[in-house]
Structures are given as structure tokens and as C-alpha cells.
């Protein structure tokens, strides 16, 4: 009678361990950066770790800036023209403004329309 109970408990512990490991894996999102657009411009993810792959198909340096309310998330993600980079961030629920904060090539990329929305729910 004790062996089946131990096996059952072992199975429950294994299932809990696997679900925690899966929950901690970063969600993966790819954004293509061009002159002057984010594609896609609207993204929805779940709260937690998100790995962004930024593919710069533009002629100048671009980046991804995330802002929620008055809080600006500092991401180290400057992608040179033709470069693909990855950056990871831990996000809480809410709506984030996405933009490129670069001015390389003349003028604000944000003002030129390089903006989008990130929904975390």
C-alpha cells in the first residue's frame, strides 16, 4: 500500500517540477526593424520573461524601447544596420509603448512612426 502512494507522490512532484520549469522559459518574439517601422507593431505576451529577437533590416542603427506609464525600461539592444540581436526582459502585466529611441540618420525614429504597442496579460 505504501509503494503506490510513493509513486503517486513522486508523479505529482515531477509534474510540479516540470510545470515550474516550463513557466520560467522565456517567450520568444521577433521584431523586424526597418526605416521607420516596427513589424509587428502590436504584440501580446504573458507576464514573465520575454526574449526579443530584433532583426534590423534598415539602413541605420535601431533599437527597442519599452515604456509603461512613466517607467522607461532600459534595454541594451542597439542593432546596427543588417544586424540581428537578442535581448531578454521580465515583464509585468500592462500596456507598454514600443518605439525606437535612435536618432541616427537624422531625426527621431519615434517621430517618424517607429512605434508600436506591447500588451502583457
XYZ file of N, CA and C in Angstrom:
363
model
N 0.821 -1.189 0.000
C 0.000 0.000 0.000
C 0.871 1.262 0.000
N 2.057 1.198 0.585
C 2.913 2.377 0.659
C 3.557 2.669 -0.695
N 3.892 1.616 -1.467
C 4.553 1.844 -2.757
C 3.674 2.634 -3.730
N 2.384 2.281 -3.901
C 1.566 3.092 -4.823
C 1.461 4.550 -4.382
N 1.393 4.779 -3.084
C 1.312 6.151 -2.587
C 2.595 6.910 -2.894
N 3.743 6.263 -2.719
C 5.024 6.900 -3.031
C 5.139 7.211 -4.514
N 4.691 6.267 -5.356
C 4.727 6.514 -6.797
C 3.816 7.670 -7.176
N 2.653 7.733 -6.570
C 1.710 8.820 -6.849
C 2.298 10.164 -6.429
N 2.895 10.210 -5.235
C 3.518 11.452 -4.772
C 4.685 11.846 -5.669
N 5.456 10.856 -6.067
C 6.583 11.123 -6.966
C 6.101 11.709 -8.282
N 5.003 11.179 -8.816
C 4.434 11.690 -10.063
C 3.958 13.123 -9.921
N 3.324 13.430 -8.799
C 2.854 14.792 -8.547
C 4.039 15.753 -8.456
N 5.077 15.362 -7.740
C 6.265 16.219 -7.616
C 6.933 16.436 -8.971
N 7.002 15.392 -9.770
C 7.601 15.518 -11.103
C 6.777 16.482 -11.952
N 5.472 16.360 -11.927
C 4.600 17.247 -12.698
C 4.761 18.701 -12.255
N 4.841 18.939 -10.952
C 5.035 20.297 -10.439
C 6.379 20.859 -10.873
N 7.404 20.058 -10.814
C 8.743 20.495 -11.221
C 8.753 20.858 -12.696
N 8.148 20.033 -13.540
C 8.111 20.322 -14.967
C 7.310 21.570 -15.263
N 6.195 21.784 -14.573
C 5.378 22.968 -14.842
C 6.106 24.242 -14.426
N 6.885 24.205 -13.355
C 7.671 25.368 -12.944
C 8.757 25.645 -13.973
N 9.423 24.603 -14.468
C 10.478 24.777 -15.467
C 9.905 25.364 -16.749
N 8.742 24.898 -17.174
C 8.116 25.415 -18.373
C 7.698 26.868 -18.169
N 7.161 27.194 -17.012
C 6.698 28.549 -16.732
C 7.852 29.558 -16.762
N 9.068 29.123 -16.452
C 10.196 30.040 -16.398
C 10.875 30.230 -17.755
N 10.537 29.423 -18.748
C 11.139 29.566 -20.062
C 10.642 30.853 -20.706
N 11.549 31.593 -21.305
C 11.194 32.881 -21.906
C 10.328 32.693 -23.149
N 9.326 33.558 -23.273
C 8.546 33.613 -24.508
C 9.429 34.264 -25.556
N 9.295 33.849 -26.793
C 10.152 34.361 -27.857
C 9.339 35.203 -28.838
N 9.843 36.410 -29.105
C 9.181 37.351 -30.006
C 10.229 37.900 -30.969
N 9.895 37.930 -32.250
C 10.784 38.523 -33.250
C 10.155 39.807 -33.770
N 10.963 40.863 -33.801
C 10.522 42.149 -34.343
C 11.501 42.565 -35.434
N 10.965 42.899 -36.605
C 11.789 43.397 -37.706
C 11.783 44.916 -37.636
N 12.973 45.491 -37.620
C 13.162 46.945 -37.548
C 13.579 47.441 -38.930
N 12.818 48.391 -39.472
C 13.172 48.988 -40.759
C 13.118 50.498 -40.612
N 13.388 51.206 -41.688
C 13.301 52.664 -41.672
C 11.885 53.048 -42.083
N 10.984 53.348 -41.301
C 10.914 53.598 -39.861
C 9.667 52.899 -39.357
N 9.801 51.620 -39.095
C 8.662 50.781 -38.749
C 9.104 49.632 -37.858
N 8.200 49.230 -36.939
C 8.357 48.010 -36.150
C 7.363 46.999 -36.712
N 7.813 45.797 -37.013
C 6.918 44.784 -37.566
C 7.092 43.464 -36.814
N 6.065 43.039 -36.062
C 4.729 43.615 -35.955
C 4.737 44.841 -35.041
N 3.718 45.663 -35.217
C 3.629 46.879 -34.405
C 2.754 46.674 -33.169
N 2.077 45.532 -33.087
C 1.314 45.197 -31.881
C 1.566 43.735 -31.527
N 1.937 43.518 -30.263
C 2.308 42.187 -29.783
C 1.623 41.948 -28.447
N 1.151 40.718 -28.233
C 0.574 40.333 -26.948
C 1.357 39.138 -26.405
N 1.791 39.242 -25.151
C 2.513 38.162 -24.468
C 1.959 38.012 -23.058
N 2.383 36.949 -22.399
C 2.008 36.728 -20.999
C 3.068 37.363 -20.103
N 2.717 37.684 -18.859
C 3.726 38.215 -17.928
C 4.862 37.206 -17.740
N 6.045 37.724 -17.512
C 7.220 36.886 -17.298
C 8.328 37.251 -18.258
N 9.261 36.325 -18.426
C 10.426 36.568 -19.277
C 10.036 36.534 -20.750
N 10.521 37.535 -21.478
C 10.302 37.607 -22.917
C 11.655 37.851 -23.580
N 11.976 37.003 -24.545
C 13.200 37.178 -25.326
C 12.828 37.795 -26.664
N 13.342 38.993 -26.911
C 13.099 39.681 -28.169
C 14.270 39.431 -29.113
N 13.968 38.982 -30.319
C 14.955 38.920 -31.383
C 14.669 40.110 -32.282
N 15.634 41.000 -32.391
C 15.487 42.224 -33.181
C 16.287 42.074 -34.465
N 15.596 42.126 -35.592
C 16.212 41.968 -36.905
C 16.200 43.331 -37.581
N 17.363 43.948 -37.701
C 17.452 45.285 -38.293
C 17.646 45.165 -39.798
N 16.580 45.449 -40.534
C 16.648 45.445 -42.000
C 16.706 46.868 -42.540
N 16.974 47.814 -41.661
C 17.082 49.215 -42.059
C 18.500 49.578 -42.461
N 18.671 50.855 -42.803
C 19.970 51.368 -43.242
C 20.788 51.990 -42.117
N 20.160 52.170 -40.946
C 20.834 52.806 -39.812
C 20.584 51.989 -38.552
N 21.235 52.377 -37.465
C 21.075 51.699 -36.172
C 19.652 51.907 -35.644
N 19.078 50.818 -35.100
C 17.761 50.867 -34.474
C 17.824 50.148 -33.128
N 16.798 50.350 -32.309
C 16.703 49.668 -31.024
C 15.235 49.505 -30.653
N 15.006 48.868 -29.524
C 13.651 48.719 -28.991
C 13.607 49.376 -27.631
N 12.699 50.314 -27.490
C 12.475 50.994 -26.215
C 11.093 50.592 -25.727
N 10.985 50.202 -24.461
C 9.704 49.852 -23.849
C 9.425 50.817 -22.721
N 8.194 51.313 -22.690
C 7.806 52.260 -21.644
C 6.395 51.912 -21.184
N 6.208 51.843 -19.849
C 4.884 51.607 -19.281
C 4.623 52.747 -18.305
N 3.581 53.523 -18.586
C 3.337 54.715 -17.772
C 4.522 55.650 -17.896
N 5.068 56.080 -16.759
C 6.252 56.942 -16.792
C 7.545 56.161 -16.583
N 7.447 54.832 -16.559
C 8.629 53.990 -16.347
C 9.213 53.543 -17.688
N 10.462 53.914 -17.913
C 11.180 53.569 -19.135
C 12.097 52.384 -18.833
N 11.873 51.253 -19.500
C 12.734 50.080 -19.285
C 14.020 50.272 -20.073
N 15.121 50.173 -19.392
C 16.420 50.351 -20.044
C 16.869 49.008 -20.619
N 16.816 48.902 -21.930
C 17.246 47.686 -22.611
C 18.523 47.991 -23.380
N 19.478 47.090 -23.294
C 20.737 47.255 -24.022
C 20.596 46.505 -25.340
N 20.130 47.205 -26.389
C 19.817 46.476 -27.610
C 20.011 47.292 -28.886
N 21.119 47.932 -29.027
C 21.409 48.687 -30.245
C 21.783 47.721 -31.371
N 20.982 47.701 -32.434
C 21.257 46.819 -33.573
C 21.718 47.662 -34.761
N 22.929 47.398 -35.230
C 23.448 48.086 -36.403
C 22.680 47.621 -37.640
N 22.771 48.388 -38.706
C 22.119 48.018 -39.967
C 22.542 46.605 -40.361
N 21.559 45.762 -40.663
C 21.830 44.388 -41.083
C 22.072 43.404 -39.952
N 22.083 43.863 -38.727
C 22.407 43.018 -37.568
C 21.135 42.436 -36.925
N 21.262 41.237 -36.374
C 20.203 40.606 -35.587
C 20.739 40.422 -34.178
N 19.991 40.906 -33.168
C 20.411 40.772 -31.777
C 19.252 40.246 -30.946
N 19.586 39.781 -29.749
C 18.566 39.300 -28.809
C 18.711 40.050 -27.497
N 17.567 40.288 -26.858
C 17.541 40.906 -25.539
C 16.390 40.295 -24.769
N 16.575 40.110 -23.475
C 15.547 39.483 -22.644
C 15.141 40.426 -21.527
N 13.846 40.438 -21.225
C 13.323 41.299 -20.169
C 12.198 40.565 -19.449
N 12.039 40.849 -18.167
C 10.973 40.267 -17.356
C 9.863 41.306 -17.259
N 8.680 40.985 -17.785
C 7.598 41.960 -17.889
C 6.431 41.638 -16.968
N 5.840 42.691 -16.419
C 4.614 42.571 -15.617
C 3.436 42.966 -16.506
N 2.233 42.599 -16.087
C 1.033 42.889 -16.873
C 0.867 44.386 -17.083
N 0.368 44.740 -18.246
C 0.107 46.132 -18.577
C 0.295 46.384 -20.054
N 0.105 47.632 -20.458
C 0.320 48.040 -21.849
C 1.581 48.880 -21.930
N 2.470 48.476 -22.796
C 3.749 49.139 -22.972
C 3.768 49.845 -24.324
N 4.364 51.022 -24.359
C 4.647 51.684 -25.626
C 5.973 51.127 -26.123
N 6.005 50.742 -27.393
C 7.248 50.310 -28.026
C 7.669 51.405 -28.993
N 8.961 51.633 -29.075
C 9.460 52.601 -30.050
C 10.955 52.389 -30.241
N 11.490 53.081 -31.221
C 12.930 53.141 -31.423
C 13.366 54.520 -30.950
N 14.337 54.556 -30.043
C 14.778 55.845 -29.499
C 15.983 56.425 -30.236
N 16.378 55.784 -31.321
C 17.530 56.254 -32.090
C 17.204 57.534 -32.851
N 18.243 58.315 -33.084
C 18.135 59.499 -33.945
C 19.148 59.403 -35.089
N 19.791 58.242 -35.202
C 20.805 58.057 -36.245
C 20.175 58.221 -37.625
N 20.864 58.929 -38.498
C 20.340 59.154 -39.838
C 19.534 60.437 -39.941
N 19.392 61.134 -38.816
C 18.691 62.418 -38.831
C 17.271 62.329 -38.322
N 17.044 62.901 -37.161
C 15.694 62.977 -36.607
C 15.316 61.785 -35.754
N 14.261 61.979 -35.004
C 13.753 60.961 -34.085
C 13.025 59.859 -34.858
N 13.459 58.623 -34.650
C 12.795 57.497 -35.300
C 11.366 57.348 -34.780
N 11.176 57.648 -33.500
C 9.832 57.603 -32.913
C 8.896 58.578 -33.633
N 9.364 59.790 -33.829
C 8.547 60.801 -34.505
C 8.289 60.449 -35.964
N 9.152 59.639 -36.550
C 8.970 59.205 -37.938
C 8.034 57.998 -38.043
N 7.476 57.558 -36.893
C 6.486 56.487 -36.923
C 6.958 55.125 -36.483
N 8.150 55.038 -35.925
C 8.685 53.752 -35.479
C 8.174 53.473 -34.064
N 6.879 53.140 -33.977
C 6.201 52.943 -32.706
C 5.307 51.706 -32.769
N 4.924 51.222 -31.583
C 4.022 50.090 -31.522
C 3.516 49.913 -30.093
N 2.781 48.813 -29.889
C 2.191 48.533 -28.584
C 2.491 47.088 -28.196
N 2.890 46.920 -26.931
C 3.121 45.595 -26.355
C 2.112 45.407 -25.237
N 1.271 44.395 -25.362
C 0.253 44.105 -24.360
C 0.698 42.869 -23.590
N 0.793 43.011 -22.274
C 1.198 41.901 -21.415
C 0.003 41.562 -20.540
N -0.579 40.365 -20.782
C -1.742 39.953 -19.989
C -1.797 38.448 -19.824
